[in-house]
mmCIF file with all atom_site columns, C-alpha atoms and ligand atoms in Angstrom:
data_model
loop_
_atom_site.group_PDB
_atom_site.id
_atom_site.type_symbol
_atom_site.label_atom_id
_atom_site.label_alt_id
_atom_site.label_comp_id
_atom_site.label_asym_id
_atom_site.label_entity_id
_atom_site.label_seq_id
_atom_site.pdbx_PDB_ins_code
_atom_site.Cartn_x
_atom_site.Cartn_y
_atom_site.Cartn_z
_atom_site.occupancy
_atom_site.B_iso_or_equiv
_atom_site.pdbx_formal_charge
_atom_site.auth_seq_id
_atom_site.auth_comp_id
_atom_site.auth_asym_id
_atom_site.auth_atom_id
_atom_site.pdbx_PDB_model_num
ATOM   1   C  CA  . MET A 1 1   ? 57.950 -46.935 34.108 1.00 0.00 ? 1243 MET A CA  1
ATOM   2   C  CA  . LYS A 1 2   ? 55.932 -46.083 31.033 1.00 0.00 ? 1244 LYS A CA  1
ATOM   3   C  CA  . ILE A 1 3   ? 56.646 -42.569 29.780 1.00 0.00 ? 1245 ILE A CA  1
ATOM   4   C  CA  . LEU A 1 4   ? 53.543 -40.489 29.143 1.00 0.00 ? 1246 LEU A CA  1
ATOM   5   C  CA  . VAL A 1 5   ? 53.417 -37.248 27.176 1.00 0.00 ? 1247 VAL A CA  1
ATOM   6   C  CA  . ALA A 1 6   ? 50.884 -34.569 28.103 1.00 0.00 ? 1248 ALA A CA  1
ATOM   7   C  CA  . PRO A 1 7   ? 50.691 -31.726 25.540 1.00 0.00 ? 1249 PRO A CA  1
ATOM   8   C  CA  . SER A 1 8   ? 49.784 -28.419 27.191 1.00 0.00 ? 1250 SER A CA  1
ATOM   9   C  CA  . ILE A 1 9   ? 46.923 -27.021 25.132 1.00 0.00 ? 1251 ILE A CA  1
ATOM   10  C  CA  . LEU A 1 10  ? 47.727 -23.521 26.337 1.00 0.00 ? 1252 LEU A CA  1
ATOM   11  C  CA  . ALA A 1 11  ? 50.256 -23.464 23.494 1.00 0.00 ? 1253 ALA A CA  1
ATOM   12  C  CA  . CYS A 1 12  ? 47.843 -24.637 20.787 1.00 0.00 ? 1254 CYS A CA  1
ATOM   13  C  CA  . ASP A 1 13  ? 45.884 -22.557 18.266 1.00 0.00 ? 1255 ASP A CA  1
ATOM   14  C  CA  . PHE A 1 14  ? 42.719 -21.732 20.226 1.00 0.00 ? 1256 PHE A CA  1
ATOM   15  C  CA  . SER A 1 15  ? 40.941 -20.505 17.095 1.00 0.00 ? 1257 SER A CA  1
ATOM   16  C  CA  . CYS A 1 16  ? 40.561 -24.167 16.146 1.00 0.00 ? 1258 CYS A CA  1
ATOM   17  C  CA  . LEU A 1 17  ? 40.735 -25.925 19.490 1.00 0.00 ? 1259 LEU A CA  1
ATOM   18  C  CA  . ALA A 1 18  ? 38.663 -28.974 18.551 1.00 0.00 ? 1260 ALA A CA  1
ATOM   19  C  CA  . LYS A 1 19  ? 40.858 -29.577 15.503 1.00 0.00 ? 1261 LYS A CA  1
ATOM   20  C  CA  . GLU A 1 20  ? 44.023 -29.213 17.584 1.00 0.00 ? 1262 GLU A CA  1
ATOM   21  C  CA  . LEU A 1 21  ? 42.669 -31.745 20.100 1.00 0.00 ? 1263 LEU A CA  1
ATOM   22  C  CA  . LYS A 1 22  ? 41.969 -34.272 17.334 1.00 0.00 ? 1264 LYS A CA  1
ATOM   23  C  CA  . ARG A 1 23  ? 45.419 -33.717 15.817 1.00 0.00 ? 1265 ARG A CA  1
ATOM   24  C  CA  . ILE A 1 24  ? 47.215 -34.165 19.106 1.00 0.00 ? 1266 ILE A CA  1
ATOM   25  C  CA  . GLU A 1 25  ? 45.221 -37.288 19.935 1.00 0.00 ? 1267 GLU A CA  1
ATOM   26  C  CA  . ALA A 1 26  ? 46.065 -38.796 16.548 1.00 0.00 ? 1268 ALA A CA  1
ATOM   27  C  CA  . ALA A 1 27  ? 49.721 -37.852 17.113 1.00 0.00 ? 1269 ALA A CA  1
ATOM   28  C  CA  . GLY A 1 28  ? 50.006 -40.141 20.132 1.00 0.00 ? 1270 GLY A CA  1
ATOM   29  C  CA  . ALA A 1 29  ? 49.409 -37.867 23.145 1.00 0.00 ? 1271 ALA A CA  1
ATOM   30  C  CA  . ASP A 1 30  ? 48.575 -39.729 26.357 1.00 0.00 ? 1272 ASP A CA  1
ATOM   31  C  CA  . LEU A 1 31  ? 46.871 -36.940 28.302 1.00 0.00 ? 1273 LEU A CA  1
ATOM   32  C  CA  . ILE A 1 32  ? 45.626 -33.418 27.605 1.00 0.00 ? 1274 ILE A CA  1
ATOM   33  C  CA  . HIS A 1 33  ? 47.288 -30.970 30.008 1.00 0.00 ? 1275 HIS A CA  1
ATOM   34  C  CA  . ILE A 1 34  ? 45.025 -27.988 30.756 1.00 0.00 ? 1276 ILE A CA  1
ATOM   35  C  CA  . ASP A 1 35  ? 46.499 -24.935 32.499 1.00 0.00 ? 1277 ASP A CA  1
ATOM   36  C  CA  . VAL A 1 36  ? 43.997 -23.044 34.618 1.00 0.00 ? 1278 VAL A CA  1
ATOM   37  C  CA  . MET A 1 37  ? 45.250 -19.595 35.740 1.00 0.00 ? 1279 MET A CA  1
ATOM   38  C  CA  . ASP A 1 38  ? 43.430 -16.975 37.781 1.00 0.00 ? 1280 ASP A CA  1
ATOM   39  C  CA  . GLY A 1 39  ? 45.499 -13.783 37.488 1.00 0.00 ? 1281 GLY A CA  1
ATOM   40  C  CA  . HIS A 1 40  ? 46.241 -13.937 41.231 1.00 0.00 ? 1282 HIS A CA  1
ATOM   41  C  CA  . PHE A 1 41  ? 48.398 -16.953 41.968 1.00 0.00 ? 1283 PHE A CA  1
ATOM   42  C  CA  . VAL A 1 42  ? 50.014 -16.390 38.580 1.00 0.00 ? 1284 VAL A CA  1
ATOM   43  C  CA  . PRO A 1 43  ? 50.052 -13.240 36.433 1.00 0.00 ? 1285 PRO A CA  1
ATOM   44  C  CA  . ASN A 1 44  ? 47.887 -14.658 33.639 1.00 0.00 ? 1286 ASN A CA  1
ATOM   45  C  CA  . ILE A 1 45  ? 44.263 -15.715 33.102 1.00 0.00 ? 1287 ILE A CA  1
ATOM   46  C  CA  . THR A 1 46  ? 43.330 -18.720 31.003 1.00 0.00 ? 1288 THR A CA  1
ATOM   47  C  CA  . LEU A 1 47  ? 40.202 -20.830 31.288 1.00 0.00 ? 1289 LEU A CA  1
ATOM   48  C  CA  . GLY A 1 48  ? 37.718 -22.363 33.706 1.00 0.00 ? 1290 GLY A CA  1
ATOM   49  C  CA  . PRO A 1 49  ? 35.319 -25.293 34.146 1.00 0.00 ? 1291 PRO A CA  1
ATOM   50  C  CA  . ASN A 1 50  ? 33.082 -24.380 31.168 1.00 0.00 ? 1292 ASN A CA  1
ATOM   51  C  CA  . GLN A 1 51  ? 35.994 -24.571 28.772 1.00 0.00 ? 1293 GLN A CA  1
ATOM   52  C  CA  . VAL A 1 52  ? 37.196 -27.820 30.359 1.00 0.00 ? 1294 VAL A CA  1
ATOM   53  C  CA  . ALA A 1 53  ? 33.723 -29.272 29.728 1.00 0.00 ? 1295 ALA A CA  1
ATOM   54  C  CA  . ALA A 1 54  ? 33.964 -28.179 26.093 1.00 0.00 ? 1296 ALA A CA  1
ATOM   55  C  CA  . ILE A 1 55  ? 37.388 -29.794 25.745 1.00 0.00 ? 1297 ILE A CA  1
ATOM   56  C  CA  . LYS A 1 56  ? 35.994 -33.001 27.246 1.00 0.00 ? 1298 LYS A CA  1
ATOM   57  C  CA  . LYS A 1 57  ? 33.521 -33.218 24.355 1.00 0.00 ? 1299 LYS A CA  1
ATOM   58  C  CA  . SER A 1 58  ? 36.299 -32.995 21.789 1.00 0.00 ? 1300 SER A CA  1
ATOM   59  C  CA  . THR A 1 59  ? 38.705 -35.680 23.002 1.00 0.00 ? 1301 THR A CA  1
ATOM   60  C  CA  . LYS A 1 60  ? 38.740 -39.197 24.374 1.00 0.00 ? 1302 LYS A CA  1
ATOM   61  C  CA  . LEU A 1 61  ? 42.046 -38.607 26.175 1.00 0.00 ? 1303 LEU A CA  1
ATOM   62  C  CA  . PRO A 1 62  ? 42.120 -38.131 29.965 1.00 0.00 ? 1304 PRO A CA  1
ATOM   63  C  CA  . LEU A 1 63  ? 42.150 -34.494 31.058 1.00 0.00 ? 1305 LEU A CA  1
ATOM   64  C  CA  . ASP A 1 64  ? 45.067 -33.460 33.263 1.00 0.00 ? 1306 ASP A CA  1
ATOM   65  C  CA  . VAL A 1 65  ? 43.935 -30.198 34.876 1.00 0.00 ? 1307 VAL A CA  1
ATOM   66  C  CA  . HIS A 1 66  ? 46.675 -28.054 36.422 1.00 0.00 ? 1308 HIS A CA  1
ATOM   67  C  CA  . LEU A 1 67  ? 45.145 -25.492 38.774 1.00 0.00 ? 1309 LEU A CA  1
ATOM   68  C  CA  . MET A 1 68  ? 47.306 -22.386 39.187 1.00 0.00 ? 1310 MET A CA  1
ATOM   69  C  CA  . ILE A 1 69  ? 44.705 -20.570 41.238 1.00 0.00 ? 1311 ILE A CA  1
ATOM   70  C  CA  . LYS A 1 70  ? 44.605 -19.141 44.735 1.00 0.00 ? 1312 LYS A CA  1
ATOM   71  C  CA  . LYS A 1 71  ? 41.845 -21.274 46.294 1.00 0.00 ? 1313 LYS A CA  1
ATOM   72  C  CA  . PRO A 1 72  ? 41.766 -24.504 44.304 1.00 0.00 ? 1314 PRO A CA  1
ATOM   73  C  CA  . PHE A 1 73  ? 39.875 -26.607 46.879 1.00 0.00 ? 1315 PHE A CA  1
ATOM   74  C  CA  . LYS A 1 74  ? 36.827 -24.360 46.392 1.00 0.00 ? 1316 LYS A CA  1
ATOM   75  C  CA  . LEU A 1 75  ? 36.603 -25.336 42.734 1.00 0.00 ? 1317 LEU A CA  1
ATOM   76  C  CA  . LEU A 1 76  ? 37.522 -29.021 42.799 1.00 0.00 ? 1318 LEU A CA  1
ATOM   77  C  CA  . ASP A 1 77  ? 33.941 -30.221 42.320 1.00 0.00 ? 1319 ASP A CA  1
ATOM   78  C  CA  . SER A 1 78  ? 33.369 -27.857 39.381 1.00 0.00 ? 1320 SER A CA  1
ATOM   79  C  CA  . PHE A 1 79  ? 36.399 -29.259 37.598 1.00 0.00 ? 1321 PHE A CA  1
ATOM   80  C  CA  . VAL A 1 80  ? 35.419 -32.841 38.374 1.00 0.00 ? 1322 VAL A CA  1
ATOM   81  C  CA  . ASP A 1 81  ? 31.919 -32.174 36.982 1.00 0.00 ? 1323 ASP A CA  1
ATOM   82  C  CA  . ALA A 1 82  ? 33.516 -30.605 33.908 1.00 0.00 ? 1324 ALA A CA  1
ATOM   83  C  CA  . GLY A 1 83  ? 35.323 -33.878 33.213 1.00 0.00 ? 1325 GLY A CA  1
ATOM   84  C  CA  . ALA A 1 84  ? 38.764 -33.619 34.814 1.00 0.00 ? 1326 ALA A CA  1
ATOM   85  C  CA  . ASP A 1 85  ? 40.398 -37.038 35.268 1.00 0.00 ? 1327 ASP A CA  1
ATOM   86  C  CA  . ILE A 1 86  ? 43.518 -35.762 37.015 1.00 0.00 ? 1328 ILE A CA  1
ATOM   87  C  CA  . ILE A 1 87  ? 43.719 -32.578 39.090 1.00 0.00 ? 1329 ILE A CA  1
ATOM   88  C  CA  . THR A 1 88  ? 46.828 -30.849 40.394 1.00 0.00 ? 1330 THR A CA  1
ATOM   89  C  CA  . VAL A 1 89  ? 46.783 -28.145 43.047 1.00 0.00 ? 1331 VAL A CA  1
ATOM   90  C  CA  . HIS A 1 90  ? 49.827 -26.138 44.075 1.00 0.00 ? 1332 HIS A CA  1
ATOM   91  C  CA  . VAL A 1 91  ? 51.380 -26.837 47.447 1.00 0.00 ? 1333 VAL A CA  1
ATOM   92  C  CA  . GLU A 1 92  ? 51.831 -23.058 47.764 1.00 0.00 ? 1334 GLU A CA  1
ATOM   93  C  CA  . THR A 1 93  ? 48.017 -22.600 47.713 1.00 0.00 ? 1335 THR A CA  1
ATOM   94  C  CA  . VAL A 1 94  ? 46.426 -25.240 49.952 1.00 0.00 ? 1336 VAL A CA  1
ATOM   95  C  CA  . PRO A 1 95  ? 46.435 -26.272 53.617 1.00 0.00 ? 1337 PRO A CA  1
ATOM   96  C  CA  . LEU A 1 96  ? 47.798 -29.811 53.621 1.00 0.00 ? 1338 LEU A CA  1
ATOM   97  C  CA  . THR A 1 97  ? 45.780 -30.723 56.710 1.00 0.00 ? 1339 THR A CA  1
ATOM   98  C  CA  . ASN A 1 98  ? 42.807 -31.069 54.314 1.00 0.00 ? 1340 ASN A CA  1
ATOM   99  C  CA  . PHE A 1 99  ? 44.647 -32.964 51.643 1.00 0.00 ? 1341 PHE A CA  1
ATOM   100 C  CA  . LYS A 1 100 ? 43.825 -36.509 52.744 1.00 0.00 ? 1342 LYS A CA  1
ATOM   101 C  CA  . SER A 1 101 ? 40.049 -35.960 52.775 1.00 0.00 ? 1343 SER A CA  1
ATOM   102 C  CA  . LYS A 1 102 ? 40.120 -34.082 49.463 1.00 0.00 ? 1344 LYS A CA  1
ATOM   103 C  CA  . ALA A 1 103 ? 42.139 -36.862 47.827 1.00 0.00 ? 1345 ALA A CA  1
ATOM   104 C  CA  . LYS A 1 104 ? 39.787 -39.528 49.190 1.00 0.00 ? 1346 LYS A CA  1
ATOM   105 C  CA  . ALA A 1 105 ? 36.681 -37.707 47.948 1.00 0.00 ? 1347 ALA A CA  1
ATOM   106 C  CA  . LEU A 1 106 ? 38.190 -37.346 44.476 1.00 0.00 ? 1348 LEU A CA  1
ATOM   107 C  CA  . ASN A 1 107 ? 39.502 -40.908 44.336 1.00 0.00 ? 1349 ASN A CA  1
ATOM   108 C  CA  . GLU A 1 108 ? 35.967 -42.163 45.081 1.00 0.00 ? 1350 GLU A CA  1
ATOM   109 C  CA  . LYS A 1 109 ? 34.858 -40.369 41.911 1.00 0.00 ? 1351 LYS A CA  1
ATOM   110 C  CA  . GLY A 1 110 ? 37.693 -41.923 39.931 1.00 0.00 ? 1352 GLY A CA  1
ATOM   111 C  CA  . VAL A 1 111 ? 39.758 -38.715 39.851 1.00 0.00 ? 1353 VAL A CA  1
ATOM   112 C  CA  . ARG A 1 112 ? 43.418 -38.488 40.895 1.00 0.00 ? 1354 ARG A CA  1
ATOM   113 C  CA  . LEU A 1 113 ? 44.724 -35.605 42.978 1.00 0.00 ? 1355 LEU A CA  1
ATOM   114 C  CA  . GLY A 1 114 ? 48.337 -34.457 42.985 1.00 0.00 ? 1356 GLY A CA  1
ATOM   115 C  CA  . LEU A 1 115 ? 50.464 -31.610 44.247 1.00 0.00 ? 1357 LEU A CA  1
ATOM   116 C  CA  . ALA A 1 116 ? 52.511 -29.202 42.149 1.00 0.00 ? 1358 ALA A CA  1
ATOM   117 C  CA  . ILE A 1 117 ? 55.641 -27.489 43.424 1.00 0.00 ? 1359 ILE A CA  1
ATOM   118 C  CA  . ASN A 1 118 ? 57.123 -24.266 42.087 1.00 0.00 ? 1360 ASN A CA  1
ATOM   119 C  CA  . PRO A 1 119 ? 60.862 -24.134 41.282 1.00 0.00 ? 1361 PRO A CA  1
ATOM   120 C  CA  . GLY A 1 120 ? 61.525 -22.017 44.363 1.00 0.00 ? 1362 GLY A CA  1
ATOM   121 C  CA  . THR A 1 121 ? 59.554 -24.190 46.801 1.00 0.00 ? 1363 THR A CA  1
ATOM   122 C  CA  . SER A 1 122 ? 61.404 -26.842 48.748 1.00 0.00 ? 1364 SER A CA  1
ATOM   123 C  CA  . LEU A 1 123 ? 60.369 -30.484 48.501 1.00 0.00 ? 1365 LEU A CA  1
ATOM   124 C  CA  . GLY A 1 124 ? 59.961 -30.662 52.280 1.00 0.00 ? 1366 GLY A CA  1
ATOM   125 C  CA  . LYS A 1 125 ? 56.684 -28.736 51.881 1.00 0.00 ? 1367 LYS A CA  1
ATOM   126 C  CA  . ILE A 1 126 ? 54.873 -31.794 50.547 1.00 0.00 ? 1368 ILE A CA  1
ATOM   127 C  CA  . LEU A 1 127 ? 55.793 -34.063 53.460 1.00 0.00 ? 1369 LEU A CA  1
ATOM   128 C  CA  . PRO A 1 128 ? 52.485 -33.794 55.390 1.00 0.00 ? 1370 PRO A CA  1
ATOM   129 C  CA  . ALA A 1 129 ? 50.607 -35.056 52.298 1.00 0.00 ? 1371 ALA A CA  1
ATOM   130 C  CA  . VAL A 1 130 ? 53.096 -37.512 50.941 1.00 0.00 ? 1372 VAL A CA  1
ATOM   131 C  CA  . ASN A 1 131 ? 51.162 -40.662 51.887 1.00 0.00 ? 1373 ASN A CA  1
ATOM   132 C  CA  . PHE A 1 132 ? 47.954 -39.500 50.220 1.00 0.00 ? 1374 PHE A CA  1
ATOM   133 C  CA  . LEU A 1 133 ? 49.344 -38.264 46.938 1.00 0.00 ? 1375 LEU A CA  1
ATOM   134 C  CA  . ASP A 1 134 ? 48.575 -39.886 43.605 1.00 0.00 ? 1376 ASP A CA  1
ATOM   135 C  CA  . PHE A 1 135 ? 51.452 -38.022 41.941 1.00 0.00 ? 1377 PHE A CA  1
ATOM   136 C  CA  . ILE A 1 136 ? 53.688 -34.956 42.079 1.00 0.00 ? 1378 ILE A CA  1
ATOM   137 C  CA  . LEU A 1 137 ? 54.069 -32.270 39.424 1.00 0.00 ? 1379 LEU A CA  1
ATOM   138 C  CA  . LEU A 1 138 ? 57.411 -30.495 39.512 1.00 0.00 ? 1380 LEU A CA  1
ATOM   139 C  CA  . MET A 1 139 ? 57.481 -27.115 37.833 1.00 0.00 ? 1381 MET A CA  1
ATOM   140 C  CA  . SER A 1 140 ? 60.575 -26.460 35.753 1.00 0.00 ? 1382 SER A CA  1
ATOM   141 C  CA  . VAL A 1 141 ? 59.568 -22.826 35.076 1.00 0.00 ? 1383 VAL A CA  1
ATOM   142 C  CA  . ASN A 1 142 ? 57.790 -20.255 37.226 1.00 0.00 ? 1384 ASN A CA  1
ATOM   143 C  CA  . PRO A 1 143 ? 54.141 -20.873 36.321 1.00 0.00 ? 1385 PRO A CA  1
ATOM   144 C  CA  . GLY A 1 144 ? 52.168 -18.381 34.237 1.00 0.00 ? 1386 GLY A CA  1
ATOM   145 C  CA  . PHE A 1 145 ? 53.148 -18.757 30.601 1.00 0.00 ? 1387 PHE A CA  1
ATOM   146 C  CA  . CYS A 1 146 ? 54.229 -21.311 28.069 1.00 0.00 ? 1388 CYS A CA  1
ATOM   147 C  CA  . GLY A 1 147 ? 57.424 -20.955 26.103 1.00 0.00 ? 1389 GLY A CA  1
ATOM   148 C  CA  . GLN A 1 148 ? 59.670 -20.136 29.074 1.00 0.00 ? 1390 GLN A CA  1
ATOM   149 C  CA  . LYS A 1 149 ? 63.215 -21.361 29.602 1.00 0.00 ? 1391 LYS A CA  1
ATOM   150 C  CA  . PHE A 1 150 ? 63.636 -24.704 31.381 1.00 0.00 ? 1392 PHE A CA  1
ATOM   151 C  CA  . MET A 1 151 ? 65.185 -24.488 34.877 1.00 0.00 ? 1393 MET A CA  1
ATOM   152 C  CA  . PRO A 1 152 ? 67.696 -27.329 35.532 1.00 0.00 ? 1394 PRO A CA  1
ATOM   153 C  CA  . ILE A 1 153 ? 67.086 -27.079 39.300 1.00 0.00 ? 1395 ILE A CA  1
ATOM   154 C  CA  . VAL A 1 154 ? 64.305 -29.623 38.741 1.00 0.00 ? 1396 VAL A CA  1
ATOM   155 C  CA  . TYR A 1 155 ? 66.676 -32.544 37.995 1.00 0.00 ? 1397 TYR A CA  1
ATOM   156 C  CA  . LYS A 1 156 ? 67.844 -32.809 41.595 1.00 0.00 ? 1398 LYS A CA  1
ATOM   157 C  CA  . LYS A 1 157 ? 64.263 -32.637 42.883 1.00 0.00 ? 1399 LYS A CA  1
ATOM   158 C  CA  . ILE A 1 158 ? 63.210 -35.506 40.627 1.00 0.00 ? 1400 ILE A CA  1
ATOM   159 C  CA  . GLU A 1 159 ? 66.144 -37.639 41.761 1.00 0.00 ? 1401 GLU A CA  1
ATOM   160 C  CA  . THR A 1 160 ? 65.423 -36.988 45.416 1.00 0.00 ? 1402 THR A CA  1
ATOM   161 C  CA  . LEU A 1 161 ? 61.740 -37.862 45.068 1.00 0.00 ? 1403 LEU A CA  1
ATOM   162 C  CA  . ARG A 1 162 ? 62.388 -40.943 42.967 1.00 0.00 ? 1404 ARG A CA  1
ATOM   163 C  CA  . LYS A 1 163 ? 64.798 -42.283 45.582 1.00 0.00 ? 1405 LYS A CA  1
ATOM   164 C  CA  . TYR A 1 164 ? 61.938 -42.579 48.076 1.00 0.00 ? 1406 TYR A CA  1
ATOM   165 C  CA  . PHE A 1 165 ? 58.666 -42.757 46.137 1.00 0.00 ? 1407 PHE A CA  1
ATOM   166 C  CA  . LYS A 1 166 ? 57.046 -44.845 43.417 1.00 0.00 ? 1408 LYS A CA  1
ATOM   167 C  CA  . PHE A 1 167 ? 54.266 -42.403 42.482 1.00 0.00 ? 1409 PHE A CA  1
ATOM   168 C  CA  . ASP A 1 168 ? 54.147 -40.663 39.117 1.00 0.00 ? 1410 ASP A CA  1
ATOM   169 C  CA  . ILE A 1 169 ? 56.464 -37.688 38.727 1.00 0.00 ? 1411 ILE A CA  1
ATOM   170 C  CA  . GLU A 1 170 ? 55.267 -35.145 36.174 1.00 0.00 ? 1412 GLU A CA  1
ATOM   171 C  CA  . VAL A 1 171 ? 57.515 -32.331 34.935 1.00 0.00 ? 1413 VAL A CA  1
ATOM   172 C  CA  . ASP A 1 172 ? 56.084 -29.132 33.483 1.00 0.00 ? 1414 ASP A CA  1
ATOM   173 C  CA  . GLY A 1 173 ? 57.762 -26.150 31.830 1.00 0.00 ? 1415 GLY A CA  1
ATOM   174 C  CA  . GLY A 1 174 ? 60.262 -25.824 28.991 1.00 0.00 ? 1416 GLY A CA  1
ATOM   175 C  CA  . VAL A 1 175 ? 60.376 -29.573 28.360 1.00 0.00 ? 1417 VAL A CA  1
ATOM   176 C  CA  . ASN A 1 176 ? 61.856 -30.501 24.976 1.00 0.00 ? 1418 ASN A CA  1
ATOM   177 C  CA  . SER A 1 177 ? 63.846 -33.228 23.256 1.00 0.00 ? 1419 SER A CA  1
ATOM   178 C  CA  . ASP A 1 178 ? 67.122 -31.827 24.671 1.00 0.00 ? 1420 ASP A CA  1
ATOM   179 C  CA  . ASN A 1 179 ? 66.201 -32.211 28.338 1.00 0.00 ? 1421 ASN A CA  1
ATOM   180 C  CA  . ALA A 1 180 ? 63.742 -35.155 28.136 1.00 0.00 ? 1422 ALA A CA  1
ATOM   181 C  CA  . ARG A 1 181 ? 66.406 -37.860 28.333 1.00 0.00 ? 1423 ARG A CA  1
ATOM   182 C  CA  . ARG A 1 182 ? 67.861 -36.512 31.554 1.00 0.00 ? 1424 ARG A CA  1
ATOM   183 C  CA  . LEU A 1 183 ? 64.402 -35.893 33.038 1.00 0.00 ? 1425 LEU A CA  1
ATOM   184 C  CA  . ILE A 1 184 ? 63.483 -39.514 32.388 1.00 0.00 ? 1426 ILE A CA  1
ATOM   185 C  CA  . SER A 1 185 ? 66.770 -40.892 33.670 1.00 0.00 ? 1427 SER A CA  1
ATOM   186 C  CA  . CYS A 1 186 ? 66.334 -38.895 36.901 1.00 0.00 ? 1428 CYS A CA  1
ATOM   187 C  CA  . GLY A 1 187 ? 62.953 -40.599 37.349 1.00 0.00 ? 1429 GLY A CA  1
ATOM   188 C  CA  . ALA A 1 188 ? 60.254 -38.450 35.736 1.00 0.00 ? 1430 ALA A CA  1
ATOM   189 C  CA  . ASN A 1 189 ? 57.584 -40.423 33.865 1.00 0.00 ? 1431 ASN A CA  1
ATOM   190 C  CA  . ILE A 1 190 ? 55.048 -37.807 32.725 1.00 0.00 ? 1432 ILE A CA  1
ATOM   191 C  CA  . LEU A 1 191 ? 56.350 -35.030 30.478 1.00 0.00 ? 1433 LEU A CA  1
ATOM   192 C  CA  . VAL A 1 192 ? 54.208 -31.956 29.882 1.00 0.00 ? 1434 VAL A CA  1
ATOM   193 C  CA  . ALA A 1 193 ? 55.143 -29.947 26.801 1.00 0.00 ? 1435 ALA A CA  1
ATOM   194 C  CA  . GLY A 1 194 ? 53.487 -26.902 25.267 1.00 0.00 ? 1436 GLY A CA  1
ATOM   195 C  CA  . ASN A 1 195 ? 55.558 -24.975 22.777 1.00 0.00 ? 1437 ASN A CA  1
ATOM   196 C  CA  . PHE A 1 196 ? 57.847 -27.866 21.918 1.00 0.00 ? 1438 PHE A CA  1
ATOM   197 C  CA  . ILE A 1 197 ? 54.892 -29.822 20.529 1.00 0.00 ? 1439 ILE A CA  1
ATOM   198 C  CA  . PHE A 1 198 ? 52.481 -27.156 19.298 1.00 0.00 ? 1440 PHE A CA  1
ATOM   199 C  CA  . LYS A 1 199 ? 55.133 -25.001 17.620 1.00 0.00 ? 1441 LYS A CA  1
ATOM   200 C  CA  . SER A 1 200 ? 56.500 -28.012 15.780 1.00 0.00 ? 1442 SER A CA  1
ATOM   201 C  CA  . LYS A 1 201 ? 55.400 -28.910 12.254 1.00 0.00 ? 1443 LYS A CA  1
ATOM   202 C  CA  . ASP A 1 202 ? 54.849 -32.563 13.070 1.00 0.00 ? 1444 ASP A CA  1
ATOM   203 C  CA  . TYR A 1 203 ? 53.142 -33.241 16.399 1.00 0.00 ? 1445 TYR A CA  1
ATOM   204 C  CA  . ALA A 1 204 ? 53.651 -36.995 16.162 1.00 0.00 ? 1446 ALA A CA  1
ATOM   205 C  CA  . SER A 1 205 ? 57.408 -36.783 15.750 1.00 0.00 ? 1447 SER A CA  1
ATOM   206 C  CA  . ALA A 1 206 ? 57.672 -34.206 18.550 1.00 0.00 ? 1448 ALA A CA  1
ATOM   207 C  CA  . ILE A 1 207 ? 55.775 -36.535 20.889 1.00 0.00 ? 1449 ILE A CA  1
ATOM   208 C  CA  . ARG A 1 208 ? 57.864 -39.510 19.787 1.00 0.00 ? 1450 ARG A CA  1
ATOM   209 C  CA  . SER A 1 209 ? 61.082 -37.616 20.413 1.00 0.00 ? 1451 SER A CA  1
ATOM   210 C  CA  . LEU A 1 210 ? 60.018 -37.045 24.029 1.00 0.00 ? 1452 LEU A CA  1
ATOM   211 C  CA  . LYS A 1 211 ? 58.730 -40.564 24.658 1.00 0.00 ? 1453 LYS A CA  1
ATOM   212 C  CA  . HIS A 1 212 ? 61.766 -42.250 23.241 1.00 0.00 ? 1454 HIS A CA  1
ATOM   213 C  CA  . ALA A 1 213 ? 64.294 -39.883 24.751 1.00 0.00 ? 1455 ALA A CA  1
ATOM   214 C  CA  . SER A 1 214 ? 65.203 -42.622 27.206 1.00 0.00 ? 1456 SER A CA  1
ATOM   215 C  CA  . GLY A 1 215 ? 66.743 -44.476 24.268 1.00 0.00 ? 1457 GLY A CA  1
HETATM 216 C  C1  . DX5 B 2 .   ? 53.221 -22.969 32.819 1.00 0.00 ? 1971 DX5 B C1  1
HETATM 217 C  C2  . DX5 B 2 .   ? 52.260 -24.098 32.493 1.00 0.00 ? 1971 DX5 B C2  1
HETATM 218 C  C3  . DX5 B 2 .   ? 52.836 -25.095 31.551 1.00 0.00 ? 1971 DX5 B C3  1
HETATM 219 C  C4  . DX5 B 2 .   ? 53.161 -24.540 30.178 1.00 0.00 ? 1971 DX5 B C4  1
HETATM 220 C  C5  . DX5 B 2 .   ? 54.011 -25.500 29.427 1.00 0.00 ? 1971 DX5 B C5  1
HETATM 221 O  O1  . DX5 B 2 .   ? 52.676 -22.156 33.771 1.00 0.00 ? 1971 DX5 B O1  1
HETATM 222 O  O2  . DX5 B 2 .   ? 51.888 -24.780 33.668 1.00 0.00 ? 1971 DX5 B O2  1
HETATM 223 O  O3  . DX5 B 2 .   ? 52.002 -26.231 31.438 1.00 0.00 ? 1971 DX5 B O3  1
HETATM 224 O  O4  . DX5 B 2 .   ? 51.993 -24.265 29.442 1.00 0.00 ? 1971 DX5 B O4  1
HETATM 225 O  O5  . DX5 B 2 .   ? 54.415 -24.913 28.214 1.00 0.00 ? 1971 DX5 B O5  1
HETATM 226 P  P1  . DX5 B 2 .   ? 55.943 -25.021 27.695 1.00 0.00 ? 1971 DX5 B P1  1
HETATM 227 O  O6  . DX5 B 2 .   ? 56.217 -26.483 27.488 1.00 0.00 ? 1971 DX5 B O6  1
HETATM 228 O  O7  . DX5 B 2 .   ? 55.913 -24.231 26.421 1.00 0.00 ? 1971 DX5 B O7  1
HETATM 229 O  O8  . DX5 B 2 .   ? 56.805 -24.436 28.771 1.00 0.00 ? 1971 DX5 B O8  1
HETATM 230 ZN ZN1 . ZN  B 3 .   ? 50.910 -26.797 33.450 1.00 0.00 ? 1972 ZN  B ZN1 1
#
């Protein structure tokens, strides 16, 4: 599978966001990962649909919107209208009985819908939605902040999922060039990285080091 790198703009310099978006695009990013936090589901507040719309104007890359909010289904349309291409909701926040119809409605608009799982949530939770998923996002930190320490518990989850499913597996939290090789060999194919990329001097070489970690 092709390895995609999704820089998490939460870690960028927001005082010059448009410039950061251009730099990261030129550096070879595949997607722009946007962390939306509400201060309820996670202990931090970030941005909403207006800011996503502003980001859309400053990049040609697809927007990968990660909703860490309590009632994500209420806001799906706002994020689609703002320009989201990919939307992730947390399995801890939504009733999966609705998932099929939500995924269908988004797919008809050309948007992909996936489920995210916290480190402490068991994979079995996603089972009711597994046939309607476009992808899974496995958290390798407890969501809320960038720059946290990677939790190796995610390796086993990736392997288990990859054994049964062909959909994209995205990993988010503490990803860097030390753990990327193992993440990819377990079966992950989308790597989100915040601090590792934006705190580096050379975005292009940071992205390359993740993409080519498989050797
Ligand atoms: C954590 C966010 C992540 C985070 C990644 O709640 O979902 O996307 O910004 O940043 P790093 O790679 O620094 O952990
Ligand atoms: Zn994220």
